[in-house]
Amino acid sequence: DSGVTQTPKHLITATGQRVTLRCSPRSGDLSVYWYQQSLDQGLQFLIQYYNGEERAKGNILERFSAQQFPDLHSELNLSSLELGDSALYFCASSVGAGGSSSTDTQYFGPGTRLTVL
Amino acid sequence: AQSVTQPDIHITVSEGASLELRCNYSYGATPYLFWYVQSPGQGLQLLLKYFSGDTLVQGIKGFEAEFKRSQSSFNLRKPSVHWSDAAEYFCAVVTGGGNKLTFGTGTQLKVEL
């Protein structure tokens, strides 16, 4: 158990809908990361938040957004869902913000499996 | 751009045999490298990491990896594989601003009893 929790574990929804995925980081971690794992794209970094502020952005679609709250939990919002958004969404957390000389380590949650029908 | 290559998509070994999973990276500076394992239906578990220093790093579950700058490699090894090691293994490197992880495509390990 990494200490990172994600809810829900599974989510089934229809195209065009909007869903919210939730992540609670390990105790003491200030950074939260979101990754998407799909068969065709593999594991891809979406976005990082550090202490409530966006820190780094990856291949995140405009239909997707995230935020980190004062209690450090994070939510990933996915809207206007398409079939291709079906994937496993991972949250990870780490102590620091990262950077060129950072030796931070990311610990991953169990993931939320999203199925769009 | 920084990247990670895992040349082997699938590997099958017999229980008790030795294992080596290959990982090659492309990165200008000294890379920070990681190996994660994903069991079926599970999240990613950190096996080991390399930041600097001793190029042979020990991890959990009896795994080790060796950083070879001259070969741009960070191969994962285990002297004797157990059936419970069957899983998908991902090599990753920290790239760019923040703390973004760039992953390889993964190697699926099957263990024959």
CSV table of C-alpha atoms in Angstrom, one decimal:
chain,number,residue,atom,x,y,z
A,1,ASP,CA,0.0,0.0,0.0
A,2,SER,CA,1.6,3.3,-1.2
A,3,GLY,CA,-0.5,5.5,1.0
A,4,VAL,CA,-2.1,7.2,-2.1
A,5,THR,CA,-5.8,6.7,-2.3
A,6,GLN,CA,-8.0,7.1,-5.4
A,7,THR,CA,-11.8,7.0,-5.7
A,8,PRO,CA,-13.7,5.6,-7.4
A,9,LYS,CA,-12.0,2.4,-8.4
A,10,HIS,CA,-14.2,1.9,-11.4
A,11,LEU,CA,-16.3,4.3,-13.3
A,12,ILE,CA,-18.6,3.5,-16.3
A,13,THR,CA,-20.2,6.4,-18.1
A,14,ALA,CA,-21.5,7.4,-21.5
A,15,THR,CA,-20.1,9.6,-24.2
A,16,GLY,CA,-20.6,13.3,-23.7
A,17,GLN,CA,-20.7,13.0,-19.9
A,18,ARG,CA,-18.5,14.5,-17.2
A,19,VAL,CA,-16.8,12.7,-14.4
A,20,THR,CA,-14.6,13.6,-11.5
A,21,LEU,CA,-11.7,11.5,-10.2
A,22,ARG,CA,-10.4,12.0,-6.7
A,23,CYS,CA,-7.0,11.5,-5.2
A,24,SER,CA,-5.6,11.8,-1.7
A,25,PRO,CA,-1.8,12.0,-1.5
A,26,ARG,CA,0.4,10.3,1.1
A,27,SER,CA,0.6,12.1,4.4
A,28,GLY,CA,3.2,14.9,4.1
A,29,ASP,CA,3.4,14.9,0.3
A,30,LEU,CA,2.7,18.3,-1.3
A,31,SER,CA,2.8,17.3,-5.0
A,32,VAL,CA,0.1,15.4,-6.8
A,33,TYR,CA,0.5,14.0,-10.3
A,34,TRP,CA,-2.0,12.6,-12.8
A,35,TYR,CA,-1.2,10.0,-15.4
A,36,GLN,CA,-3.3,8.2,-18.0
A,37,GLN,CA,-2.6,4.6,-19.1
A,38,SER,CA,-4.2,3.4,-22.3
A,39,LEU,CA,-3.5,0.6,-24.7
A,40,ASP,CA,-2.5,2.9,-27.5
A,41,GLN,CA,-0.7,5.7,-25.7
A,42,GLY,CA,0.8,3.8,-22.8
A,43,LEU,CA,1.5,5.7,-19.6
A,44,GLN,CA,1.4,9.5,-20.1
A,45,PHE,CA,1.9,12.3,-17.7
A,46,LEU,CA,-1.1,14.7,-17.6
A,47,ILE,CA,-0.5,17.3,-15.0
A,48,GLN,CA,1.3,18.1,-11.7
A,49,TYR,CA,0.2,20.3,-8.8
A,50,TYR,CA,2.4,21.4,-5.9
A,51,ASN,CA,0.8,22.8,-2.8
A,52,GLY,CA,-2.2,24.0,-4.7
A,53,GLU,CA,-0.5,25.5,-7.7
A,54,GLU,CA,-0.1,24.0,-11.2
A,55,ARG,CA,3.6,23.0,-11.5
A,56,ALA,CA,3.9,21.1,-14.8
A,57,LYS,CA,1.6,20.2,-17.7
A,58,GLY,CA,1.8,17.3,-20.1
A,59,ASN,CA,-0.4,16.0,-22.8
A,60,ILE,CA,-3.6,17.0,-21.1
A,61,LEU,CA,-6.6,17.7,-23.3
A,62,GLU,CA,-8.5,20.9,-23.0
A,63,ARG,CA,-11.6,18.9,-22.0
A,64,PHE,CA,-9.7,17.8,-18.9
A,65,SER,CA,-8.9,19.9,-15.9
A,66,ALA,CA,-7.5,19.4,-12.4
A,67,GLN,CA,-7.1,21.2,-9.2
A,68,GLN,CA,-5.5,20.7,-5.8
A,69,PHE,CA,-7.4,21.8,-2.7
A,70,PRO,CA,-6.1,23.3,0.5
A,71,ASP,CA,-6.2,19.9,2.2
A,72,LEU,CA,-3.9,18.7,-0.7
A,73,HIS,CA,-6.3,16.3,-2.2
A,74,SER,CA,-6.7,16.6,-5.9
A,75,GLU,CA,-9.5,16.1,-8.4
A,76,LEU,CA,-9.3,15.4,-12.2
A,77,ASN,CA,-12.3,16.5,-14.1
A,78,LEU,CA,-13.0,14.9,-17.5
A,79,SER,CA,-15.7,16.4,-19.6
A,80,SER,CA,-17.4,15.8,-23.0
A,81,LEU,CA,-16.1,12.2,-22.7
A,82,GLU,CA,-15.3,10.3,-25.8
A,83,LEU,CA,-14.7,6.6,-26.3
A,84,GLY,CA,-11.0,7.2,-26.5
A,85,ASP,CA,-10.9,8.5,-23.0
A,86,SER,CA,-11.4,5.0,-21.7
A,87,ALA,CA,-8.3,4.3,-19.7
A,88,LEU,CA,-6.7,3.8,-16.3
A,89,TYR,CA,-6.1,7.1,-14.6
A,90,PHE,CA,-3.3,7.1,-11.9
A,91,CYS,CA,-2.6,9.6,-9.3
A,92,ALA,CA,0.9,9.8,-7.7
A,93,SER,CA,2.3,12.0,-5.0
A,94,SER,CA,5.7,13.1,-3.8
A,95,VAL,CA,7.1,15.3,-1.1
A,96,GLY,CA,8.6,18.1,-3.2
A,97,ALA,CA,8.0,20.1,-6.3
A,98,GLY,CA,10.6,18.4,-8.4
A,99,GLY,CA,12.9,20.3,-10.8
A,100,SER,CA,16.2,19.7,-12.5
A,101,SER,CA,18.1,18.6,-9.4
A,102,SER,CA,15.2,17.0,-7.6
A,103,THR,CA,15.6,13.5,-6.2
A,104,ASP,CA,11.9,13.3,-5.4
A,105,THR,CA,10.2,9.9,-5.7
A,106,GLN,CA,6.6,9.5,-6.9
A,107,TYR,CA,4.3,6.9,-5.2
A,108,PHE,CA,1.3,5.8,-7.2
A,109,GLY,CA,-2.3,5.1,-6.2
A,110,PRO,CA,-4.2,2.0,-7.4
A,111,GLY,CA,-5.9,3.9,-10.2
A,112,THR,CA,-9.4,4.6,-11.4
A,113,ARG,CA,-10.5,2.6,-14.4
A,114,LEU,CA,-12.8,4.7,-16.6
A,115,THR,CA,-14.9,3.1,-19.2
A,116,VAL,CA,-16.8,5.3,-21.7
A,117,LEU,CA,-19.6,3.6,-23.5
B,1,ALA,CA,13.4,15.0,-26.4
B,2,GLN,CA,14.0,12.6,-23.5
B,3,SER,CA,12.7,9.1,-24.0
B,4,VAL,CA,12.9,5.6,-22.6
B,5,THR,CA,13.0,2.5,-24.7
B,6,GLN,CA,12.1,-1.0,-23.5
B,7,PRO,CA,13.0,-3.2,-26.4
B,8,ASP,CA,11.2,-6.3,-25.2
B,9,ILE,CA,7.4,-6.3,-25.1
B,10,HIS,CA,7.1,-9.8,-23.7
B,11,ILE,CA,9.5,-12.0,-21.9
B,12,THR,CA,8.9,-15.6,-20.6
B,13,VAL,CA,11.2,-17.2,-18.1
B,14,SER,CA,11.0,-20.3,-16.1
B,15,GLU,CA,10.6,-20.1,-12.3
B,16,GLY,CA,14.0,-20.1,-10.7
B,17,ALA,CA,15.8,-18.8,-13.8
B,18,SER,CA,17.6,-15.4,-13.9
B,19,LEU,CA,16.0,-12.4,-15.4
B,20,GLU,CA,17.2,-9.3,-17.1
B,21,LEU,CA,14.8,-6.6,-18.5
B,22,ARG,CA,16.3,-4.0,-20.7
B,23,CYS,CA,15.9,-0.2,-20.6
B,24,ASN,CA,17.6,2.4,-22.7
B,25,TYR,CA,17.2,6.1,-22.2
B,26,SER,CA,17.9,9.2,-24.2
B,27,TYR,CA,18.7,12.1,-22.0
B,28,GLY,CA,21.4,14.8,-22.2
B,29,ALA,CA,22.2,15.2,-18.5
B,30,THR,CA,22.5,12.7,-15.8
B,31,PRO,CA,19.1,10.9,-15.7
B,32,TYR,CA,17.1,10.0,-12.7
B,33,LEU,CA,15.8,6.5,-13.4
B,34,PHE,CA,13.2,4.3,-11.9
B,35,TRP,CA,11.7,0.9,-12.3
B,36,TYR,CA,8.1,0.3,-11.4
B,37,VAL,CA,6.1,-2.9,-11.5
B,38,GLN,CA,2.4,-3.3,-12.2
B,39,SER,CA,0.6,-6.5,-11.3
B,40,PRO,CA,-2.7,-7.3,-13.0
B,41,GLY,CA,-5.4,-4.9,-11.8
B,42,GLN,CA,-3.0,-3.1,-9.6
B,43,GLY,CA,-1.3,0.3,-9.4
B,44,LEU,CA,2.4,1.0,-10.0
B,45,GLN,CA,4.8,-0.1,-7.3
B,46,LEU,CA,8.3,1.4,-7.1
B,47,LEU,CA,11.0,-1.3,-7.3
B,48,LEU,CA,14.1,0.9,-7.2
B,49,LYS,CA,15.6,4.2,-8.3
B,50,TYR,CA,18.9,5.7,-9.3
B,51,PHE,CA,19.8,9.3,-8.8
B,52,SER,CA,23.6,9.3,-8.4
B,53,GLY,CA,26.5,7.4,-6.8
B,54,ASP,CA,26.8,3.7,-6.9
B,55,THR,CA,25.7,2.5,-10.3
B,56,LEU,CA,24.3,-0.8,-8.9
B,57,VAL,CA,21.2,-0.2,-7.0
B,58,GLN,CA,19.2,-2.6,-4.9
B,59,GLY,CA,15.5,-2.6,-4.8
B,60,ILE,CA,12.6,-4.5,-3.2
B,61,LYS,CA,11.7,-8.1,-3.9
B,62,GLY,CA,15.3,-9.1,-4.7
B,63,PHE,CA,15.6,-6.9,-7.8
B,64,GLU,CA,18.6,-4.8,-8.7
B,65,ALA,CA,19.5,-2.5,-11.6
B,66,GLU,CA,22.7,-1.2,-13.0
B,67,PHE,CA,23.2,2.2,-14.5
B,68,LYS,CA,25.6,2.2,-17.4
B,69,ARG,CA,26.2,5.7,-18.8
B,70,SER,CA,28.3,4.5,-21.7
B,71,GLN,CA,25.4,2.3,-22.9
B,72,SER,CA,22.6,4.6,-21.8
B,73,SER,CA,21.1,1.7,-20.1
B,74,PHE,CA,19.4,0.9,-16.8
B,75,ASN,CA,18.7,-2.8,-17.0
B,76,LEU,CA,16.7,-4.6,-14.3
B,77,ARG,CA,17.9,-8.0,-13.0
B,78,LYS,CA,16.9,-10.7,-10.6
B,79,PRO,CA,18.9,-13.8,-10.0
B,80,SER,CA,16.0,-16.2,-9.4
B,81,VAL,CA,12.5,-15.4,-10.6
B,82,HIS,CA,9.4,-16.4,-8.6
B,83,TRP,CA,6.0,-17.1,-10.1
B,84,SER,CA,4.7,-14.0,-8.2
B,85,ASP,CA,7.0,-11.8,-10.3
B,86,ALA,CA,4.7,-12.2,-13.3
B,87,ALA,CA,3.7,-8.6,-14.0
B,88,GLU,CA,4.4,-5.7,-16.3
B,89,TYR,CA,7.6,-3.8,-15.6
B,90,PHE,CA,8.1,-0.1,-16.5
B,91,CYS,CA,11.3,1.9,-16.7
B,92,ALA,CA,10.9,5.6,-16.3
B,93,VAL,CA,13.0,8.8,-16.3
B,94,VAL,CA,12.3,12.2,-14.8
B,95,THR,CA,12.2,14.7,-17.5
B,96,GLY,CA,11.4,18.4,-18.1
B,97,GLY,CA,10.3,20.9,-15.6
B,98,GLY,CA,8.5,19.9,-12.4
B,99,ASN,CA,8.9,16.2,-11.8
B,100,LYS,CA,7.4,14.6,-14.8
B,101,LEU,CA,8.0,10.9,-15.4
B,102,THR,CA,8.4,9.6,-18.9
B,103,PHE,CA,7.7,5.9,-19.1
B,104,GLY,CA,8.8,3.2,-21.5
B,105,THR,CA,6.2,1.0,-23.1
B,106,GLY,CA,6.6,-1.7,-20.5
B,107,THR,CA,7.8,-5.3,-20.6
B,108,GLN,CA,5.2,-8.0,-19.8
B,109,LEU,CA,6.9,-10.8,-17.8
B,110,LYS,CA,5.4,-14.3,-17.8
B,111,VAL,CA,6.8,-17.0,-15.5
B,112,GLU,CA,6.5,-20.6,-16.4
B,113,LEU,CA,6.2,-23.1,-13.6
